Amino acid sequence: MNFPGVQELPMDIMSLILCWLPAKTLMAWRCVSKQWRSLIDSPHFIQLHLQCSNATSSNLSLIFNTKIHAFGGRSSYETIFKHAEQNLDCLYSLDFDKLLDHDDALALPVDKYNPMKCFPEYAGLTYVVGSCNGLILLVERPNCTFFILWNPTTGKYQKIPWSVPVYDEFTHAPVTDIFGFGYDHINQDYKVVCRVKKSDRRDQLNVYSLKNDSWHRAALDSFPYGVNCELTVLFNNAFHSIGGSDNDILVAFDLGTEQCRELPHPEPNNPLKTLSVLGGCLSVTILHYKGYEDCCLYSAHVWVMKIYGIEDSWTKVCKVSHLPVSRSVYVKPLAYSRCRDKILLYFDDGDGLVWYDVKMKRTQNVKVSGAPRFYVTTFVVGSLVPLNNSVTDLSKRGNKEQVEE
């Protein structure tokens, strides 16, 4: 591959040009020359490329995996595996730019490079916990015996040693949940946080440090909020979730200090339903019912906190009305359109992704071909972020061959 004239450009100029390209393109262009490979693999360029992608919300993909609770939750894994024709262990990827430009889109399977299948203890279902800086945290279900960090762009992955799981003595169900995965900007470290549920609701948090490759107990004495770990979002160097017996507490766990704090939310008398990050702000969704919950319509109110931690900065950005309860009680805003006149919403009932027109106050379903009927989805930014221990280059060597770097 030859680019006349380009080779003579100073490397600092080349960096400023290449940093705007998609990560997949850069992976292919590493073979142009040793000089380009050295540049693209350098920590400075990797960080520059990530900063450009985050600043412009570009190089984004949506990763889809099967929604377990659509089949009845933890107790019905046998039912799940009876639906093998749906490729329930498959992950799917969708270029977000294509979704912005069209009313329908095709989700392509990435199961060919699913690193979970490299391990004999894999039971057949992959669950995406979350993503950060292009790295995805995957956990094996239903046994939850191991999980891995994976960069789908580079094909590299790293198995994370599991904190000793704890099981209920009567039901034998795991009482250890993954609270979240994210990057600690203070300590410059990727961290995984697990919650160990206690009978007195004074839960314990354990933290895995990728830098140290080890687990430790979080500095706080207890975590007495009874949060739903599946609702956790990463924002402002902290995991945020919904807790309290009435789902009326917005709680944050700081990755740097490993302490928790409560945040004000816009409607203290109403329970919070979902959390997300919308347009660079922390967002909550609150449902309002008209009549009895089992036979009525409801509306979803989406709020954003424009100034983090300031109660008066909560602003309602949309109200999606006249939704039947039978449709869904889980509504999550994901992103704005380019002109910010529409909001991409996720419904957990099978409709999946929906565009909401803020001015016209109406919804339009997004047809995502190829994805499971019931799915959950996670944003992933394409990046070149490396992993530091035992990894496998799936893009070159196939699923079964492992190497040490």
Short mmCIF file of C-alpha atoms in Angstrom, two decimals:
data_model
loop_
_atom_site.label_atom_id
_atom_site.label_comp_id
_atom_site.label_asym_id
_atom_site.label_seq_id
_atom_site.Cartn_x
_atom_site.Cartn_y
_atom_site.Cartn_z
CA MET A 1 0.00 0.00 0.00
CA ASN A 2 1.48 3.33 -1.07
CA PHE A 3 0.36 6.92 -0.44
CA PRO A 4 2.49 9.25 -2.62
CA GLY A 5 3.47 12.42 -0.79
CA VAL A 6 1.93 11.33 2.48
CA GLN A 7 5.01 9.45 3.63
CA GLU A 8 7.03 12.70 3.62
CA LEU A 9 4.71 14.52 6.05
CA PRO A 10 6.08 15.11 9.57
CA MET A 11 4.79 12.54 12.05
CA ASP A 12 3.10 15.15 14.23
CA ILE A 13 1.09 16.29 11.20
CA MET A 14 0.30 12.67 10.36
CA SER A 15 -0.98 12.16 13.89
CA LEU A 16 -3.38 15.10 13.55
CA ILE A 17 -4.72 13.66 10.29
CA LEU A 18 -4.98 10.00 11.24
CA CYS A 19 -6.57 10.61 14.65
CA TRP A 20 -9.89 11.46 12.97
CA LEU A 21 -10.15 8.14 11.13
CA PRO A 22 -12.18 5.14 12.34
CA ALA A 23 -10.25 2.70 14.49
CA LYS A 24 -10.91 -0.18 12.08
CA THR A 25 -9.32 1.82 9.27
CA LEU A 26 -6.27 2.53 11.40
CA MET A 27 -5.92 -1.16 12.23
CA ALA A 28 -5.73 -1.89 8.50
CA TRP A 29 -3.31 0.96 7.86
CA ARG A 30 -0.79 -0.32 10.41
CA CYS A 31 0.63 -2.40 7.56
CA VAL A 32 1.49 0.66 5.41
CA SER A 33 4.95 0.94 6.93
CA LYS A 34 6.88 0.32 10.12
CA GLN A 35 6.72 4.05 10.78
CA TRP A 36 2.93 4.12 10.54
CA ARG A 37 2.62 1.02 12.69
CA SER A 38 4.84 2.59 15.35
CA LEU A 39 2.78 5.79 15.26
CA ILE A 40 -0.62 4.10 15.43
CA ASP A 41 0.51 1.79 18.26
CA SER A 42 2.03 4.61 20.33
CA PRO A 43 0.30 5.50 23.62
CA HIS A 44 0.21 9.19 22.66
CA PHE A 45 -1.63 8.52 19.39
CA ILE A 46 -4.04 6.03 20.99
CA GLN A 47 -5.00 8.65 23.58
CA LEU A 48 -5.29 11.39 20.92
CA HIS A 49 -7.54 9.20 18.76
CA LEU A 50 -9.77 8.38 21.74
CA GLN A 51 -10.04 12.07 22.69
CA CYS A 52 -11.10 13.00 19.15
CA SER A 53 -13.72 10.24 19.05
CA ASN A 54 -15.18 11.21 22.43
CA ALA A 55 -15.18 14.94 21.64
CA THR A 56 -17.10 14.48 18.38
CA SER A 57 -19.22 11.43 19.39
CA SER A 58 -17.87 9.68 16.30
CA ASN A 59 -16.69 6.10 15.72
CA LEU A 60 -19.67 4.84 17.71
CA SER A 61 -21.32 1.44 17.40
CA LEU A 62 -24.21 -0.22 19.16
CA ILE A 63 -23.55 -3.72 20.50
CA PHE A 64 -26.63 -5.93 20.90
CA ASN A 65 -27.05 -9.07 22.98
CA THR A 66 -30.08 -11.14 23.96
CA LYS A 67 -32.21 -9.77 26.78
CA ILE A 68 -32.30 -12.58 29.33
CA HIS A 69 -35.34 -11.39 31.26
CA ALA A 70 -37.47 -11.57 28.13
CA PHE A 71 -37.39 -15.33 28.72
CA GLY A 72 -38.27 -15.17 32.39
CA GLY A 73 -35.04 -14.27 34.16
CA ARG A 74 -32.40 -16.39 35.85
CA SER A 75 -34.65 -19.39 36.43
CA SER A 76 -35.41 -20.02 32.77
CA TYR A 77 -32.05 -20.60 31.09
CA GLU A 78 -33.31 -23.96 29.84
CA THR A 79 -36.05 -22.06 28.00
CA ILE A 80 -33.45 -19.73 26.55
CA PHE A 81 -31.32 -22.51 25.12
CA LYS A 82 -34.37 -24.12 23.50
CA HIS A 83 -34.44 -21.05 21.25
CA ALA A 84 -31.08 -21.91 19.69
CA GLU A 85 -32.32 -20.89 16.25
CA GLN A 86 -32.24 -17.29 17.47
CA ASN A 87 -28.46 -17.40 17.98
CA LEU A 88 -28.86 -16.29 21.56
CA ASP A 89 -25.14 -16.54 22.26
CA CYS A 90 -24.34 -14.16 19.41
CA LEU A 91 -23.32 -10.51 19.70
CA TYR A 92 -24.32 -8.01 17.04
CA SER A 93 -22.85 -4.66 16.02
CA LEU A 94 -24.44 -1.66 14.32
CA ASP A 95 -22.64 1.45 13.04
CA PHE A 96 -24.37 4.37 14.79
CA ASP A 97 -23.78 6.72 11.84
CA LYS A 98 -25.90 4.44 9.66
CA LEU A 99 -28.69 4.67 12.21
CA LEU A 100 -28.47 8.47 12.11
CA ASP A 101 -28.80 8.51 8.32
CA HIS A 102 -31.56 5.92 7.85
CA ASP A 103 -34.83 4.80 9.45
CA ASP A 104 -33.68 1.20 9.35
CA ALA A 105 -30.32 -0.48 9.75
CA LEU A 106 -28.65 -3.89 9.65
CA ALA A 107 -26.98 -5.30 12.74
CA LEU A 108 -24.09 -7.56 11.78
CA PRO A 109 -23.09 -10.53 13.93
CA VAL A 110 -19.72 -10.29 15.66
CA ASP A 111 -20.04 -13.78 17.09
CA LYS A 112 -17.15 -14.95 14.87
CA TYR A 113 -14.79 -13.14 17.23
CA ASN A 114 -16.67 -13.71 20.48
CA PRO A 115 -13.79 -14.46 22.88
CA MET A 116 -16.06 -16.07 25.48
CA LYS A 117 -16.12 -19.19 23.33
CA CYS A 118 -12.41 -19.74 23.92
CA PHE A 119 -13.06 -21.07 27.41
CA PRO A 120 -14.35 -24.56 28.27
CA GLU A 121 -16.47 -23.22 31.13
CA TYR A 122 -18.51 -21.10 28.71
CA ALA A 123 -22.16 -22.19 29.05
CA GLY A 124 -23.55 -20.62 25.91
CA LEU A 125 -24.75 -17.10 26.68
CA THR A 126 -22.73 -13.88 26.61
CA TYR A 127 -23.92 -10.82 28.52
CA VAL A 128 -22.53 -7.32 27.92
CA VAL A 129 -22.07 -5.55 31.26
CA GLY A 130 -20.90 -2.26 29.78
CA SER A 131 -18.21 -0.48 27.82
CA CYS A 132 -15.61 2.23 28.40
CA ASN A 133 -13.08 3.74 25.97
CA GLY A 134 -13.68 0.97 23.46
CA LEU A 135 -13.25 -1.89 25.95
CA ILE A 136 -16.26 -4.12 26.63
CA LEU A 137 -16.81 -6.13 29.80
CA LEU A 138 -18.42 -9.51 29.04
CA VAL A 139 -19.71 -12.02 31.56
CA GLU A 140 -20.68 -15.64 31.03
CA ARG A 141 -24.24 -16.63 31.90
CA PRO A 142 -25.87 -18.42 33.65
CA ASN A 143 -22.99 -19.53 35.88
CA CYS A 144 -21.24 -16.14 36.10
CA THR A 145 -17.97 -17.95 36.77
CA PHE A 146 -15.75 -15.66 34.71
CA PHE A 147 -15.70 -12.48 32.69
CA ILE A 148 -13.35 -10.77 30.27
CA LEU A 149 -12.37 -7.37 28.91
CA TRP A 150 -12.43 -7.20 25.13
CA ASN A 151 -11.55 -4.62 22.51
CA PRO A 152 -13.59 -5.72 19.45
CA THR A 153 -11.65 -3.35 17.17
CA THR A 154 -8.22 -4.81 17.88
CA GLY A 155 -9.51 -8.31 18.65
CA LYS A 156 -7.56 -8.39 21.92
CA TYR A 157 -9.06 -9.64 25.18
CA GLN A 158 -8.04 -10.34 28.75
CA LYS A 159 -9.65 -12.73 31.20
CA ILE A 160 -10.32 -11.17 34.58
CA PRO A 161 -9.76 -13.35 37.66
CA TRP A 162 -13.11 -13.64 39.38
CA SER A 163 -13.55 -12.41 42.91
CA VAL A 164 -14.60 -15.45 44.95
CA PRO A 165 -18.33 -15.82 44.16
CA VAL A 166 -20.82 -16.08 47.02
CA TYR A 167 -23.97 -18.22 46.76
CA ASP A 168 -27.22 -18.25 48.70
CA GLU A 169 -27.23 -21.25 51.06
CA PHE A 170 -30.86 -22.10 50.25
CA THR A 171 -31.39 -21.18 46.58
CA HIS A 172 -27.72 -21.61 45.59
CA ALA A 173 -28.15 -18.55 43.36
CA PRO A 174 -25.19 -16.15 43.10
CA VAL A 175 -25.40 -13.17 45.43
CA THR A 176 -22.48 -11.47 43.71
CA ASP A 177 -23.44 -8.97 40.99
CA ILE A 178 -21.25 -6.90 38.70
CA PHE A 179 -21.96 -3.30 39.65
CA GLY A 180 -20.06 -1.72 36.78
CA PHE A 181 -16.95 -1.29 34.66
CA GLY A 182 -15.20 2.00 33.97
CA TYR A 183 -12.06 4.10 33.85
CA ASP A 184 -10.83 5.87 36.98
CA HIS A 185 -9.38 9.15 35.68
CA ILE A 186 -7.90 10.02 39.08
CA ASN A 187 -5.77 6.88 39.36
CA GLN A 188 -5.58 6.20 35.60
CA ASP A 189 -6.86 2.68 36.02
CA TYR A 190 -9.67 0.55 34.62
CA LYS A 191 -11.82 -0.91 37.38
CA VAL A 192 -14.54 -3.54 37.76
CA VAL A 193 -16.80 -3.25 40.80
CA CYS A 194 -18.81 -6.19 42.16
CA ARG A 195 -21.48 -6.13 44.84
CA VAL A 196 -21.88 -8.89 47.42
CA LYS A 197 -25.47 -8.85 48.69
CA LYS A 198 -25.97 -9.21 52.44
CA SER A 199 -29.11 -10.28 54.28
CA ASP A 200 -29.15 -7.04 56.27
CA ARG A 201 -28.93 -5.01 52.99
CA ARG A 202 -25.57 -3.56 54.04
CA ASP A 203 -23.93 -4.79 50.87
CA GLN A 204 -20.19 -5.01 50.29
CA LEU A 205 -18.37 -3.71 47.20
CA ASN A 206 -15.23 -5.38 45.82
CA VAL A 207 -13.03 -3.57 43.29
CA TYR A 208 -10.78 -5.09 40.62
CA SER A 209 -7.86 -2.96 39.41
CA LEU A 210 -6.61 -3.70 35.91
CA LYS A 211 -3.37 -1.86 36.68
CA ASN A 212 -2.65 -4.08 39.70
CA ASP A 213 -4.46 -7.16 38.35
CA SER A 214 -6.00 -7.79 41.76
CA TRP A 215 -9.17 -7.43 43.84
CA HIS A 216 -9.66 -5.47 47.05
CA ARG A 217 -12.57 -4.46 49.22
CA ALA A 218 -13.83 -0.91 48.65
CA ALA A 219 -12.91 1.68 51.25
CA LEU A 220 -16.50 2.32 52.37
CA ASP A 221 -17.86 0.28 55.30
CA SER A 222 -21.06 -0.82 53.55
CA PHE A 223 -23.31 -0.04 50.61
CA PRO A 224 -26.85 -0.06 52.07
CA TYR A 225 -28.84 1.02 49.02
CA GLY A 226 -30.10 -2.22 47.47
CA VAL A 227 -29.40 -0.89 43.98
CA ASN A 228 -30.31 -2.59 40.72
CA CYS A 229 -26.90 -3.26 39.18
CA GLU A 230 -28.37 -3.52 35.68
CA LEU A 231 -29.27 0.19 35.83
CA THR A 232 -25.73 1.36 36.58
CA VAL A 233 -24.18 4.05 34.35
CA LEU A 234 -20.69 5.57 34.40
CA PHE A 235 -20.49 9.36 34.55
CA ASN A 236 -18.07 11.90 36.05
CA ASN A 237 -15.67 9.22 37.35
CA ALA A 238 -18.46 7.48 39.29
CA PHE A 239 -20.97 4.68 38.90
CA HIS A 240 -24.54 5.90 39.31
CA SER A 241 -27.51 3.71 40.13
CA ILE A 242 -31.01 3.71 41.60
CA GLY A 243 -31.54 2.52 45.17
CA GLY A 244 -33.88 2.64 48.12
CA SER A 245 -36.97 0.53 48.80
CA ASP A 246 -39.04 2.86 46.58
CA ASN A 247 -36.37 3.43 43.92
CA ASP A 248 -36.21 7.04 45.04
CA ILE A 249 -32.48 7.40 45.75
CA LEU A 250 -29.91 8.40 43.14
CA VAL A 251 -26.58 7.09 44.43
CA ALA A 252 -23.05 7.47 43.07
CA PHE A 253 -19.95 5.38 43.83
CA ASP A 254 -16.77 7.36 43.12
CA LEU A 255 -14.07 5.26 41.43
CA GLY A 256 -11.28 7.48 42.73
CA THR A 257 -12.19 7.73 46.42
CA GLU A 258 -14.25 4.49 46.52
CA GLN A 259 -16.87 6.32 48.58
CA CYS A 260 -20.56 6.77 47.81
CA ARG A 261 -22.79 9.83 47.84
CA GLU A 262 -26.43 10.63 47.17
CA LEU A 263 -27.49 13.06 44.46
CA PRO A 264 -30.70 15.10 44.20
CA HIS A 265 -33.17 14.06 41.53
CA PRO A 266 -35.89 16.10 39.82
CA GLU A 267 -39.04 14.51 41.27
CA PRO A 268 -38.32 13.34 44.84
CA ASN A 269 -41.87 12.03 45.30
CA ASN A 270 -41.72 9.74 42.27
CA PRO A 271 -39.57 6.63 41.80
CA LEU A 272 -36.75 6.68 39.28
CA LYS A 273 -37.00 4.17 36.47
CA THR A 274 -33.82 4.32 34.39
CA LEU A 275 -30.47 6.12 34.23
CA SER A 276 -28.37 7.06 31.22
CA VAL A 277 -25.98 9.65 29.82
CA LEU A 278 -27.64 11.91 27.25
CA GLY A 279 -25.81 14.68 25.42
CA GLY A 280 -22.96 14.68 27.93
CA CYS A 281 -25.30 14.98 30.94
CA LEU A 282 -26.58 12.54 33.53
CA SER A 283 -30.17 11.63 32.66
CA VAL A 284 -33.05 9.96 34.50
CA THR A 285 -36.42 8.70 33.31
CA ILE A 286 -39.50 8.92 35.55
CA LEU A 287 -42.84 7.30 34.69
CA HIS A 288 -46.23 8.89 35.38
CA TYR A 289 -49.33 6.70 35.33
CA LYS A 290 -52.91 7.65 34.56
CA GLY A 291 -55.13 5.30 36.53
CA TYR A 292 -54.18 1.91 37.91
CA GLU A 293 -50.89 0.52 36.75
CA ASP A 294 -52.37 -2.72 35.44
CA CYS A 295 -54.82 -1.09 33.01
CA CYS A 296 -53.71 2.37 32.04
CA LEU A 297 -51.52 4.59 29.94
CA TYR A 298 -48.33 6.13 31.15
CA SER A 299 -45.93 8.85 30.12
CA ALA A 300 -42.16 8.81 30.34
CA HIS A 301 -40.49 12.03 31.51
CA VAL A 302 -36.81 12.37 30.55
CA TRP A 303 -34.67 14.76 32.61
CA VAL A 304 -31.01 15.80 32.32
CA MET A 305 -28.78 17.34 35.00
CA LYS A 306 -27.08 20.16 33.09
CA ILE A 307 -24.72 21.03 35.96
CA TYR A 308 -23.60 17.90 37.77
CA GLY A 309 -24.65 17.79 41.42
CA ILE A 310 -26.82 20.93 41.25
CA GLU A 311 -30.49 20.17 41.95
CA ASP A 312 -31.81 23.28 40.20
CA SER A 313 -30.06 22.30 36.97
CA TRP A 314 -32.43 19.38 36.29
CA THR A 315 -34.21 20.11 33.00
CA LYS A 316 -36.98 18.11 31.36
CA VAL A 317 -36.02 17.45 27.73
CA CYS A 318 -39.02 15.41 26.61
CA LYS A 319 -42.26 13.76 27.67
CA VAL A 320 -43.36 10.67 25.75
CA SER A 321 -47.11 10.34 26.36
CA HIS A 322 -49.92 7.85 25.81
CA LEU A 323 -47.81 4.74 26.17
CA PRO A 324 -49.70 1.56 27.12
CA VAL A 325 -48.34 -0.25 30.15
CA SER A 326 -48.45 -3.49 28.17
CA ARG A 327 -45.86 -1.96 25.85
CA SER A 328 -43.06 -1.36 28.31
CA VAL A 329 -42.21 0.00 31.72
CA TYR A 330 -38.55 0.45 30.81
CA VAL A 331 -37.69 3.50 28.71
CA LYS A 332 -34.09 4.67 28.38
CA PRO A 333 -32.79 7.63 26.33
CA LEU A 334 -29.59 6.79 24.45
CA ALA A 335 -28.56 9.66 22.19
CA TYR A 336 -29.57 12.76 20.28
CA SER A 337 -29.80 12.96 16.51
CA ARG A 338 -27.28 15.16 14.71
CA CYS A 339 -29.58 18.20 14.85
CA ARG A 340 -30.65 17.33 18.42
CA ASP A 341 -34.30 17.48 17.32
CA LYS A 342 -34.80 13.77 18.01
CA ILE A 343 -33.90 11.47 20.89
CA LEU A 344 -33.11 7.79 20.43
CA LEU A 345 -35.04 5.81 23.06
CA TYR A 346 -34.73 2.15 24.03
CA PHE A 347 -37.86 0.16 24.97
CA ASP A 348 -37.39 -3.28 26.49
CA ASP A 349 -40.56 -4.88 25.12
CA GLY A 350 -39.44 -5.98 21.67
CA ASP A 351 -39.85 -2.63 19.92
CA GLY A 352 -36.29 -1.84 20.93
CA LEU A 353 -35.03 1.42 19.43
CA VAL A 354 -37.39 4.32 18.78
CA TRP A 355 -36.75 7.87 17.60
CA TYR A 356 -38.75 10.52 19.49
CA ASP A 357 -39.31 13.81 17.63
CA VAL A 358 -39.09 16.52 20.29
CA LYS A 359 -40.97 19.15 18.25
CA MET A 360 -43.65 16.93 16.72
CA LYS A 361 -43.96 14.89 19.95
CA ARG A 362 -44.26 11.57 18.18
CA THR A 363 -42.30 8.34 17.95
CA GLN A 364 -40.95 6.37 15.02
CA ASN A 365 -39.78 2.80 15.36
CA VAL A 366 -36.30 1.93 14.13
CA LYS A 367 -36.08 -1.34 12.26
CA VAL A 368 -32.90 -3.16 13.22
CA SER A 369 -32.59 -6.22 11.01
CA GLY A 370 -30.48 -9.13 12.16
CA ALA A 371 -30.63 -8.45 15.92
CA PRO A 372 -32.51 -10.67 18.39
CA ARG A 373 -36.20 -9.92 18.91
CA PHE A 374 -35.57 -9.05 22.56
CA TYR A 375 -32.26 -7.34 23.10
CA VAL A 376 -30.29 -4.93 25.22
CA THR A 377 -27.86 -2.55 23.60
CA THR A 378 -24.69 -0.73 24.62
CA PHE A 379 -22.76 2.09 22.98
CA VAL A 380 -19.12 1.28 22.15
CA VAL A 381 -16.56 3.71 20.77
CA GLY A 382 -14.05 2.30 18.32
CA SER A 383 -10.62 2.62 19.91
CA LEU A 384 -7.09 1.25 19.90
CA VAL A 385 -6.86 1.01 23.70
CA PRO A 386 -4.62 -1.96 24.58
CA LEU A 387 -4.90 -4.56 27.31
CA ASN A 388 -1.87 -5.23 29.44
CA ASN A 389 -1.71 -8.93 30.30
CA SER A 390 -2.53 -12.23 28.58
CA VAL A 391 -4.41 -11.49 25.37
CA THR A 392 -5.51 -13.13 22.15
CA ASP A 393 -5.52 -11.52 18.73
CA LEU A 394 -8.75 -13.05 17.45
CA SER A 395 -8.70 -11.07 14.22
CA LYS A 396 -5.59 -12.92 13.07
CA ARG A 397 -5.42 -16.24 14.89
CA GLY A 398 -8.97 -17.51 15.31
CA ASN A 399 -10.94 -18.27 18.42
CA LYS A 400 -8.95 -21.16 19.84
CA GLU A 401 -5.35 -19.99 19.60
CA GLN A 402 -4.04 -18.00 22.56
CA VAL A 403 -0.77 -16.11 22.77
CA GLU A 404 1.19 -14.25 25.41
CA GLU A 405 2.37 -10.74 24.60
#
